Amino acid sequence: MQVSVPQDISRVPTTRRYLMCPPRFFAVEYVINPWMDPTKPVSVELAMAQWTELRDTYRRLGHTVEEIDAQPGLPDMVFAANSGTVIDGRVLGSRFRAPQRTAEAEHFRRWFVEHGYRDITMPEKINEAEGDFAWTGRLLLAGTGFRTDPAAHAEAQESLGVPVVSLKLIDPRYYHLDTALFVLAEATDSTPGQIVYYPEAFSPGSQRVLKRLFPDAVLATTADAECFGLNGVSDGRNVVLPVEATELADRLAARGYEPVFVDISELRKAGGGPKCCTLEIRK
């Protein structure tokens, strides 16, 4: 399902490369965020179908999707975004706060090694990668408050060689930056970057920082946030969103973006959405 965009606003998509992990062992067996409830049944078959549609949507939009093998005993490995940050071919791995996810980091590190990446750093501080890092084309927005250690922001700056701006999350429902903010269009030499975010997820100081850096940002509503609409993925024109994020879709269409809806209802039972499943590889 797609929403029409105004023809007088031109947005240019850029081809992306993503790494994803199929949810073959998907389950909700523990609680590490407010969305998880082990008493509610989940369907691996439905999770696989929704994930497959997300992957195929990216491919239909012209993007490259590579896959890493799922591992038994790691039901959250489907949320690949938490396992690495890649900018200009440099890879900063992850270090999970929850012990249930610790082993995921090594599987992703091995994938990068096996695929020819040589500039790989594994962090010393708790660092949940693109869950808490958002590249805007000029600087790295970095979340903290629930998962990633603030000291990991300095590690990211040293490892990736890009300026980092720290942002504090204050609502436990939006425990990662990628549940409260995503980049719509990366900055270029001639145009500023554009983001969308849910202000109430951030501390007052962080709200002021975002307003100063991105005065033209799209602001999301509570309804947008509660359906994981802020866990979207944009290529500069096409914006992949949960099917329930209709209010946000209207705002984005008014700015010339093309909303593309996917159903992630089963994956959301573990606190994940489109971006959680999608690690971007930037060369």
mmCIF file of C-alpha atoms in Angstrom:
data_model
loop_
_atom_site.group_PDB
_atom_site.id
_atom_site.type_symbol
_atom_site.label_atom_id
_atom_site.label_comp_id
_atom_site.label_asym_id
_atom_site.label_seq_id
_atom_site.Cartn_x
_atom_site.Cartn_y
_atom_site.Cartn_z
ATOM 1 C CA MET A 1 0.000 0.000 0.000
ATOM 2 C CA GLN A 2 1.362 3.426 -0.932
ATOM 3 C CA VAL A 3 0.201 6.987 -0.389
ATOM 4 C CA SER A 4 0.276 9.562 -3.193
ATOM 5 C CA VAL A 5 2.741 12.423 -2.814
ATOM 6 C CA PRO A 6 2.484 15.957 -4.170
ATOM 7 C CA GLN A 7 3.947 16.111 -7.649
ATOM 8 C CA ASP A 8 5.491 19.531 -7.092
ATOM 9 C CA ILE A 9 7.867 18.278 -4.385
ATOM 10 C CA SER A 10 10.875 16.336 -5.650
ATOM 11 C CA ARG A 11 12.563 13.776 -3.414
ATOM 12 C CA VAL A 12 15.406 11.668 -4.745
ATOM 13 C CA PRO A 13 15.908 8.146 -3.382
ATOM 14 C CA THR A 14 19.381 6.697 -2.964
ATOM 15 C CA THR A 15 20.190 3.024 -3.296
ATOM 16 C CA ARG A 16 20.950 1.419 0.045
ATOM 17 C CA ARG A 17 22.582 -1.784 1.236
ATOM 18 C CA TYR A 18 21.069 -3.574 4.206
ATOM 19 C CA LEU A 19 21.925 -6.562 6.387
ATOM 20 C CA MET A 20 19.021 -8.535 7.842
ATOM 21 C CA CYS A 21 18.500 -11.724 9.843
ATOM 22 C CA PRO A 22 15.425 -13.924 9.359
ATOM 23 C CA PRO A 23 13.383 -14.609 12.528
ATOM 24 C CA ARG A 24 13.622 -18.403 12.302
ATOM 25 C CA PHE A 25 13.958 -18.668 16.074
ATOM 26 C CA PHE A 26 11.727 -15.727 16.961
ATOM 27 C CA ALA A 27 10.149 -15.885 20.429
ATOM 28 C CA VAL A 28 9.314 -13.727 23.412
ATOM 29 C CA GLU A 29 10.852 -15.687 26.261
ATOM 30 C CA TYR A 30 12.041 -12.860 28.534
ATOM 31 C CA VAL A 31 11.372 -9.184 29.205
ATOM 32 C CA ILE A 32 13.991 -6.567 28.318
ATOM 33 C CA ASN A 33 11.632 -3.795 27.164
ATOM 34 C CA PRO A 34 8.062 -2.761 28.024
ATOM 35 C CA TRP A 35 6.629 -4.234 24.827
ATOM 36 C CA MET A 36 7.596 -7.836 25.638
ATOM 37 C CA ASP A 37 5.099 -10.160 27.332
ATOM 38 C CA PRO A 38 6.082 -13.858 27.446
ATOM 39 C CA THR A 39 2.501 -14.811 28.371
ATOM 40 C CA LYS A 40 1.224 -13.764 24.945
ATOM 41 C CA PRO A 41 1.639 -16.319 22.142
ATOM 42 C CA VAL A 42 3.774 -15.503 19.117
ATOM 43 C CA SER A 43 3.920 -17.123 15.706
ATOM 44 C CA VAL A 44 7.263 -17.838 14.061
ATOM 45 C CA GLU A 45 5.452 -18.396 10.774
ATOM 46 C CA LEU A 46 3.771 -14.993 10.894
ATOM 47 C CA ALA A 47 6.986 -13.285 11.988
ATOM 48 C CA MET A 48 8.796 -14.892 9.037
ATOM 49 C CA ALA A 49 6.078 -13.788 6.627
ATOM 50 C CA GLN A 50 6.178 -10.193 7.865
ATOM 51 C CA TRP A 51 9.976 -10.118 7.812
ATOM 52 C CA THR A 52 10.032 -11.572 4.286
ATOM 53 C CA GLU A 53 7.639 -8.893 3.072
ATOM 54 C CA LEU A 54 9.850 -6.211 4.635
ATOM 55 C CA ARG A 55 12.949 -7.660 2.931
ATOM 56 C CA ASP A 56 11.146 -7.958 -0.402
ATOM 57 C CA THR A 57 9.852 -4.388 -0.072
ATOM 58 C CA TYR A 58 13.423 -3.129 0.162
ATOM 59 C CA ARG A 59 14.362 -5.135 -2.905
ATOM 60 C CA ARG A 60 11.388 -3.825 -4.862
ATOM 61 C CA LEU A 61 12.566 -0.320 -4.028
ATOM 62 C CA GLY A 62 15.937 -1.152 -5.612
ATOM 63 C CA HIS A 63 17.996 -1.763 -2.492
ATOM 64 C CA THR A 64 20.427 -4.610 -1.832
ATOM 65 C CA VAL A 65 19.622 -6.891 1.102
ATOM 66 C CA GLU A 66 22.135 -9.357 2.459
ATOM 67 C CA GLU A 67 21.284 -11.936 5.092
ATOM 68 C CA ILE A 68 23.035 -13.388 8.105
ATOM 69 C CA ASP A 69 22.034 -16.827 9.355
ATOM 70 C CA ALA A 70 19.787 -16.895 12.409
ATOM 71 C CA GLN A 71 21.134 -18.814 15.401
ATOM 72 C CA PRO A 72 19.143 -21.010 17.805
ATOM 73 C CA GLY A 73 18.796 -19.603 21.294
ATOM 74 C CA LEU A 74 18.942 -15.995 20.040
ATOM 75 C CA PRO A 75 15.302 -15.034 19.400
ATOM 76 C CA ASP A 76 16.092 -11.302 19.099
ATOM 77 C CA MET A 77 18.801 -11.734 16.462
ATOM 78 C CA VAL A 78 16.198 -10.655 13.892
ATOM 79 C CA PHE A 79 16.728 -7.115 15.185
ATOM 80 C CA ALA A 80 19.935 -6.673 13.224
ATOM 81 C CA ALA A 81 20.138 -2.902 13.671
ATOM 82 C CA ASN A 82 21.371 -3.437 17.220
ATOM 83 C CA SER A 83 24.473 -5.290 16.055
ATOM 84 C CA GLY A 84 26.573 -2.765 14.159
ATOM 85 C CA THR A 85 27.092 0.755 12.875
ATOM 86 C CA VAL A 86 28.808 1.087 9.498
ATOM 87 C CA ILE A 87 29.932 4.432 8.068
ATOM 88 C CA ASP A 88 32.397 4.785 5.172
ATOM 89 C CA GLY A 89 33.134 1.079 5.443
ATOM 90 C CA ARG A 90 34.227 1.315 9.080
ATOM 91 C CA VAL A 91 32.393 -1.095 11.336
ATOM 92 C CA LEU A 92 31.663 -0.455 14.994
ATOM 93 C CA GLY A 93 30.187 -3.580 16.530
ATOM 94 C CA SER A 94 27.880 -3.895 19.497
ATOM 95 C CA ARG A 95 27.968 -4.752 23.173
ATOM 96 C CA PHE A 96 24.532 -5.560 24.547
ATOM 97 C CA ARG A 97 23.194 -4.558 27.937
ATOM 98 C CA ALA A 98 20.906 -7.593 28.251
ATOM 99 C CA PRO A 99 22.833 -10.854 28.772
ATOM 100 C CA GLN A 100 20.245 -12.700 26.676
ATOM 101 C CA ARG A 101 21.521 -10.887 23.572
ATOM 102 C CA THR A 102 25.258 -10.822 24.265
ATOM 103 C CA ALA A 103 26.163 -13.647 21.878
ATOM 104 C CA GLU A 104 24.625 -11.863 18.889
ATOM 105 C CA ALA A 105 27.522 -9.411 18.682
ATOM 106 C CA GLU A 106 30.070 -12.095 17.816
ATOM 107 C CA HIS A 107 27.941 -13.606 15.052
ATOM 108 C CA PHE A 108 27.657 -10.230 13.363
ATOM 109 C CA ARG A 109 31.371 -9.507 13.840
ATOM 110 C CA ARG A 110 32.180 -12.769 12.081
ATOM 111 C CA TRP A 111 29.835 -11.891 9.222
ATOM 112 C CA PHE A 112 31.691 -8.647 8.591
ATOM 113 C CA VAL A 113 35.071 -10.395 8.749
ATOM 114 C CA GLU A 114 33.912 -13.112 6.361
ATOM 115 C CA HIS A 115 32.641 -10.483 3.923
ATOM 116 C CA GLY A 116 35.929 -8.643 3.662
ATOM 117 C CA TYR A 117 35.628 -5.861 6.222
ATOM 118 C CA ARG A 118 38.934 -5.123 7.912
ATOM 119 C CA ASP A 119 38.286 -1.920 9.837
ATOM 120 C CA ILE A 120 36.200 -3.445 12.633
ATOM 121 C CA THR A 121 36.094 -2.216 16.232
ATOM 122 C CA MET A 122 34.271 -3.967 19.052
ATOM 123 C CA PRO A 123 33.256 -1.520 21.780
ATOM 124 C CA GLU A 124 34.297 -1.654 25.405
ATOM 125 C CA LYS A 125 31.199 0.205 26.590
ATOM 126 C CA ILE A 126 27.574 -0.894 26.261
ATOM 127 C CA ASN A 127 26.689 0.021 22.681
ATOM 128 C CA GLU A 128 23.509 -1.156 20.955
ATOM 129 C CA ALA A 129 24.575 0.172 17.561
ATOM 130 C CA GLU A 130 21.948 1.543 15.191
ATOM 131 C CA GLY A 131 19.372 1.012 17.865
ATOM 132 C CA ASP A 132 20.874 4.131 19.440
ATOM 133 C CA PHE A 133 22.840 5.650 16.528
ATOM 134 C CA ALA A 134 21.343 7.541 13.575
ATOM 135 C CA TRP A 135 23.601 8.876 10.814
ATOM 136 C CA THR A 136 22.378 12.164 9.341
ATOM 137 C CA GLY A 137 25.027 12.525 6.641
ATOM 138 C CA ARG A 138 27.063 14.989 8.689
ATOM 139 C CA LEU A 139 26.819 13.845 12.278
ATOM 140 C CA LEU A 140 25.797 10.839 14.323
ATOM 141 C CA LEU A 141 22.837 11.291 16.637
ATOM 142 C CA ALA A 142 23.412 9.056 19.655
ATOM 143 C CA GLY A 143 20.801 7.970 22.169
ATOM 144 C CA THR A 144 21.252 7.044 25.797
ATOM 145 C CA GLY A 145 19.101 6.654 28.874
ATOM 146 C CA PHE A 146 18.094 2.987 28.782
ATOM 147 C CA ARG A 147 20.532 0.891 26.726
ATOM 148 C CA THR A 148 23.656 2.464 25.261
ATOM 149 C CA ASP A 149 26.197 3.834 27.751
ATOM 150 C CA PRO A 150 26.910 7.572 27.317
ATOM 151 C CA ALA A 151 30.632 6.715 27.199
ATOM 152 C CA ALA A 152 29.940 4.658 24.062
ATOM 153 C CA HIS A 153 29.230 7.911 22.243
ATOM 154 C CA ALA A 154 32.854 8.978 22.623
ATOM 155 C CA GLU A 155 33.988 5.517 21.503
ATOM 156 C CA ALA A 156 31.840 5.865 18.384
ATOM 157 C CA GLN A 157 33.364 9.231 17.552
ATOM 158 C CA GLU A 158 36.895 7.845 17.848
ATOM 159 C CA SER A 159 36.124 4.642 15.976
ATOM 160 C CA LEU A 160 34.020 6.021 13.139
ATOM 161 C CA GLY A 161 35.665 9.451 12.874
ATOM 162 C CA VAL A 162 32.411 11.391 12.751
ATOM 163 C CA PRO A 163 30.981 14.046 15.092
ATOM 164 C CA VAL A 164 28.537 12.663 17.652
ATOM 165 C CA VAL A 165 25.634 14.460 19.334
ATOM 166 C CA SER A 166 24.246 12.842 22.492
ATOM 167 C CA LEU A 167 20.499 12.718 23.108
ATOM 168 C CA LYS A 168 18.789 11.522 26.285
ATOM 169 C CA LEU A 169 15.715 9.288 26.132
ATOM 170 C CA ILE A 170 13.323 9.516 29.091
ATOM 171 C CA ASP A 171 10.339 7.263 28.258
ATOM 172 C CA PRO A 172 11.064 3.540 28.813
ATOM 173 C CA ARG A 173 8.656 2.594 26.018
ATOM 174 C CA TYR A 174 11.082 4.277 23.627
ATOM 175 C CA TYR A 175 14.161 2.582 24.973
ATOM 176 C CA HIS A 176 16.246 2.971 21.818
ATOM 177 C CA LEU A 177 16.760 6.074 19.697
ATOM 178 C CA ASP A 178 15.335 4.231 16.693
ATOM 179 C CA THR A 179 11.945 3.972 18.396
ATOM 180 C CA ALA A 180 11.724 7.775 18.719
ATOM 181 C CA LEU A 181 13.605 9.217 15.716
ATOM 182 C CA PHE A 182 14.787 8.364 12.236
ATOM 183 C CA VAL A 183 16.505 10.143 9.362
ATOM 184 C CA LEU A 184 14.320 11.006 6.391
ATOM 185 C CA ALA A 185 17.043 12.459 4.164
ATOM 186 C CA GLU A 186 20.782 12.615 4.769
ATOM 187 C CA ALA A 187 22.561 15.935 4.429
ATOM 188 C CA THR A 188 24.461 16.702 1.239
ATOM 189 C CA ASP A 189 26.809 19.504 0.237
ATOM 190 C CA SER A 190 23.817 21.540 -0.895
ATOM 191 C CA THR A 191 20.941 20.403 1.331
ATOM 192 C CA PRO A 192 20.547 19.890 5.093
ATOM 193 C CA GLY A 193 19.502 16.575 6.544
ATOM 194 C CA GLN A 194 15.926 16.026 7.637
ATOM 195 C CA ILE A 195 14.617 13.888 10.486
ATOM 196 C CA VAL A 196 11.322 12.932 12.091
ATOM 197 C CA TYR A 197 11.049 12.455 15.844
ATOM 198 C CA TYR A 198 8.699 12.171 18.795
ATOM 199 C CA PRO A 199 9.609 15.067 21.122
ATOM 200 C CA GLU A 200 8.118 13.597 24.313
ATOM 201 C CA ALA A 201 10.556 10.676 24.196
ATOM 202 C CA PHE A 202 13.468 13.067 24.847
ATOM 203 C CA SER A 203 14.658 15.130 27.788
ATOM 204 C CA PRO A 204 13.973 18.887 27.626
ATOM 205 C CA GLY A 205 17.608 19.621 26.822
ATOM 206 C CA SER A 206 17.694 17.056 24.032
ATOM 207 C CA GLN A 207 14.487 18.499 22.609
ATOM 208 C CA ARG A 208 16.173 21.897 22.442
ATOM 209 C CA VAL A 209 19.204 20.374 20.717
ATOM 210 C CA LEU A 210 17.042 18.688 18.096
ATOM 211 C CA LYS A 211 15.057 21.858 17.499
ATOM 212 C CA ARG A 212 18.282 23.818 17.011
ATOM 213 C CA LEU A 213 19.882 21.253 14.694
ATOM 214 C CA PHE A 214 16.745 20.370 12.726
ATOM 215 C CA PRO A 215 14.295 23.292 12.773
ATOM 216 C CA ASP A 216 12.488 21.781 9.778
ATOM 217 C CA ALA A 217 12.021 18.336 11.344
ATOM 218 C CA VAL A 218 8.758 16.444 11.073
ATOM 219 C CA LEU A 219 7.238 16.042 14.534
ATOM 220 C CA ALA A 220 5.409 12.829 15.338
ATOM 221 C CA THR A 221 2.386 12.310 17.560
ATOM 222 C CA THR A 222 1.852 9.879 20.412
ATOM 223 C CA ALA A 223 -0.198 7.673 18.075
ATOM 224 C CA ASP A 224 2.711 7.597 15.619
ATOM 225 C CA ALA A 225 5.126 6.562 18.345
ATOM 226 C CA GLU A 226 2.906 3.926 19.934
ATOM 227 C CA CYS A 227 2.622 1.941 16.695
ATOM 228 C CA PHE A 228 6.411 2.122 16.135
ATOM 229 C CA GLY A 229 6.019 4.674 13.383
ATOM 230 C CA LEU A 230 9.337 6.205 14.454
ATOM 231 C CA ASN A 231 11.030 2.902 13.675
ATOM 232 C CA GLY A 232 10.835 3.683 9.975
ATOM 233 C CA VAL A 233 13.417 3.401 7.201
ATOM 234 C CA SER A 234 13.879 6.068 4.527
ATOM 235 C CA ASP A 235 15.958 6.142 1.350
ATOM 236 C CA GLY A 236 15.410 9.862 0.874
ATOM 237 C CA ARG A 237 12.076 9.431 -0.881
ATOM 238 C CA ASN A 238 10.457 6.107 0.016
ATOM 239 C CA VAL A 239 9.714 5.713 3.723
ATOM 240 C CA VAL A 240 8.915 2.238 5.022
ATOM 241 C CA LEU A 241 6.461 2.467 7.928
ATOM 242 C CA PRO A 242 4.241 0.192 10.015
ATOM 243 C CA VAL A 243 0.799 -0.008 8.457
ATOM 244 C CA GLU A 244 -0.794 1.701 11.466
ATOM 245 C CA ALA A 245 1.305 4.885 11.112
ATOM 246 C CA THR A 246 -1.250 6.699 8.970
ATOM 247 C CA GLU A 247 -0.993 10.085 10.707
ATOM 248 C CA LEU A 248 2.755 10.140 10.202
ATOM 249 C CA ALA A 249 2.342 8.994 6.607
ATOM 250 C CA ASP A 250 0.136 11.994 5.885
ATOM 251 C CA ARG A 251 2.733 14.382 7.323
ATOM 252 C CA LEU A 252 5.508 12.779 5.300
ATOM 253 C CA ALA A 253 3.460 12.801 2.088
ATOM 254 C CA ALA A 254 2.913 16.528 2.584
ATOM 255 C CA ARG A 255 6.701 16.921 2.598
ATOM 256 C CA GLY A 256 7.076 14.981 -0.648
ATOM 257 C CA TYR A 257 7.988 11.579 0.764
ATOM 258 C CA GLU A 258 6.399 8.339 -0.402
ATOM 259 C CA PRO A 259 5.140 6.249 2.537
ATOM 260 C CA VAL A 260 5.328 2.493 1.982
ATOM 261 C CA PHE A 261 3.425 0.406 4.522
ATOM 262 C CA VAL A 262 4.400 -2.962 5.975
ATOM 263 C CA ASP A 263 2.784 -5.076 8.689
ATOM 264 C CA ILE A 264 5.169 -5.709 11.602
ATOM 265 C CA SER A 265 2.532 -6.557 14.220
ATOM 266 C CA GLU A 266 4.118 -9.885 15.205
ATOM 267 C CA LEU A 267 7.649 -8.476 15.423
ATOM 268 C CA ARG A 268 6.332 -5.577 17.516
ATOM 269 C CA LYS A 269 5.497 -8.096 20.264
ATOM 270 C CA ALA A 270 9.245 -8.149 20.974
ATOM 271 C CA GLY A 271 9.551 -4.361 20.691
ATOM 272 C CA GLY A 272 10.742 -4.214 17.100
ATOM 273 C CA GLY A 273 9.763 -2.697 13.769
ATOM 274 C CA PRO A 274 11.182 -2.071 10.285
ATOM 275 C CA LYS A 275 14.350 -0.279 11.387
ATOM 276 C CA CYS A 276 15.056 -2.732 14.198
ATOM 277 C CA CYS A 277 15.276 -5.442 11.528
ATOM 278 C CA THR A 278 17.536 -3.402 9.256
ATOM 279 C CA LEU A 279 21.254 -2.702 9.640
ATOM 280 C CA GLU A 280 22.453 -0.246 6.988
ATOM 281 C CA ILE A 281 25.896 -0.786 5.471
ATOM 282 C CA ARG A 282 27.356 2.522 4.305
ATOM 283 C CA LYS A 283 30.454 2.403 2.129
#
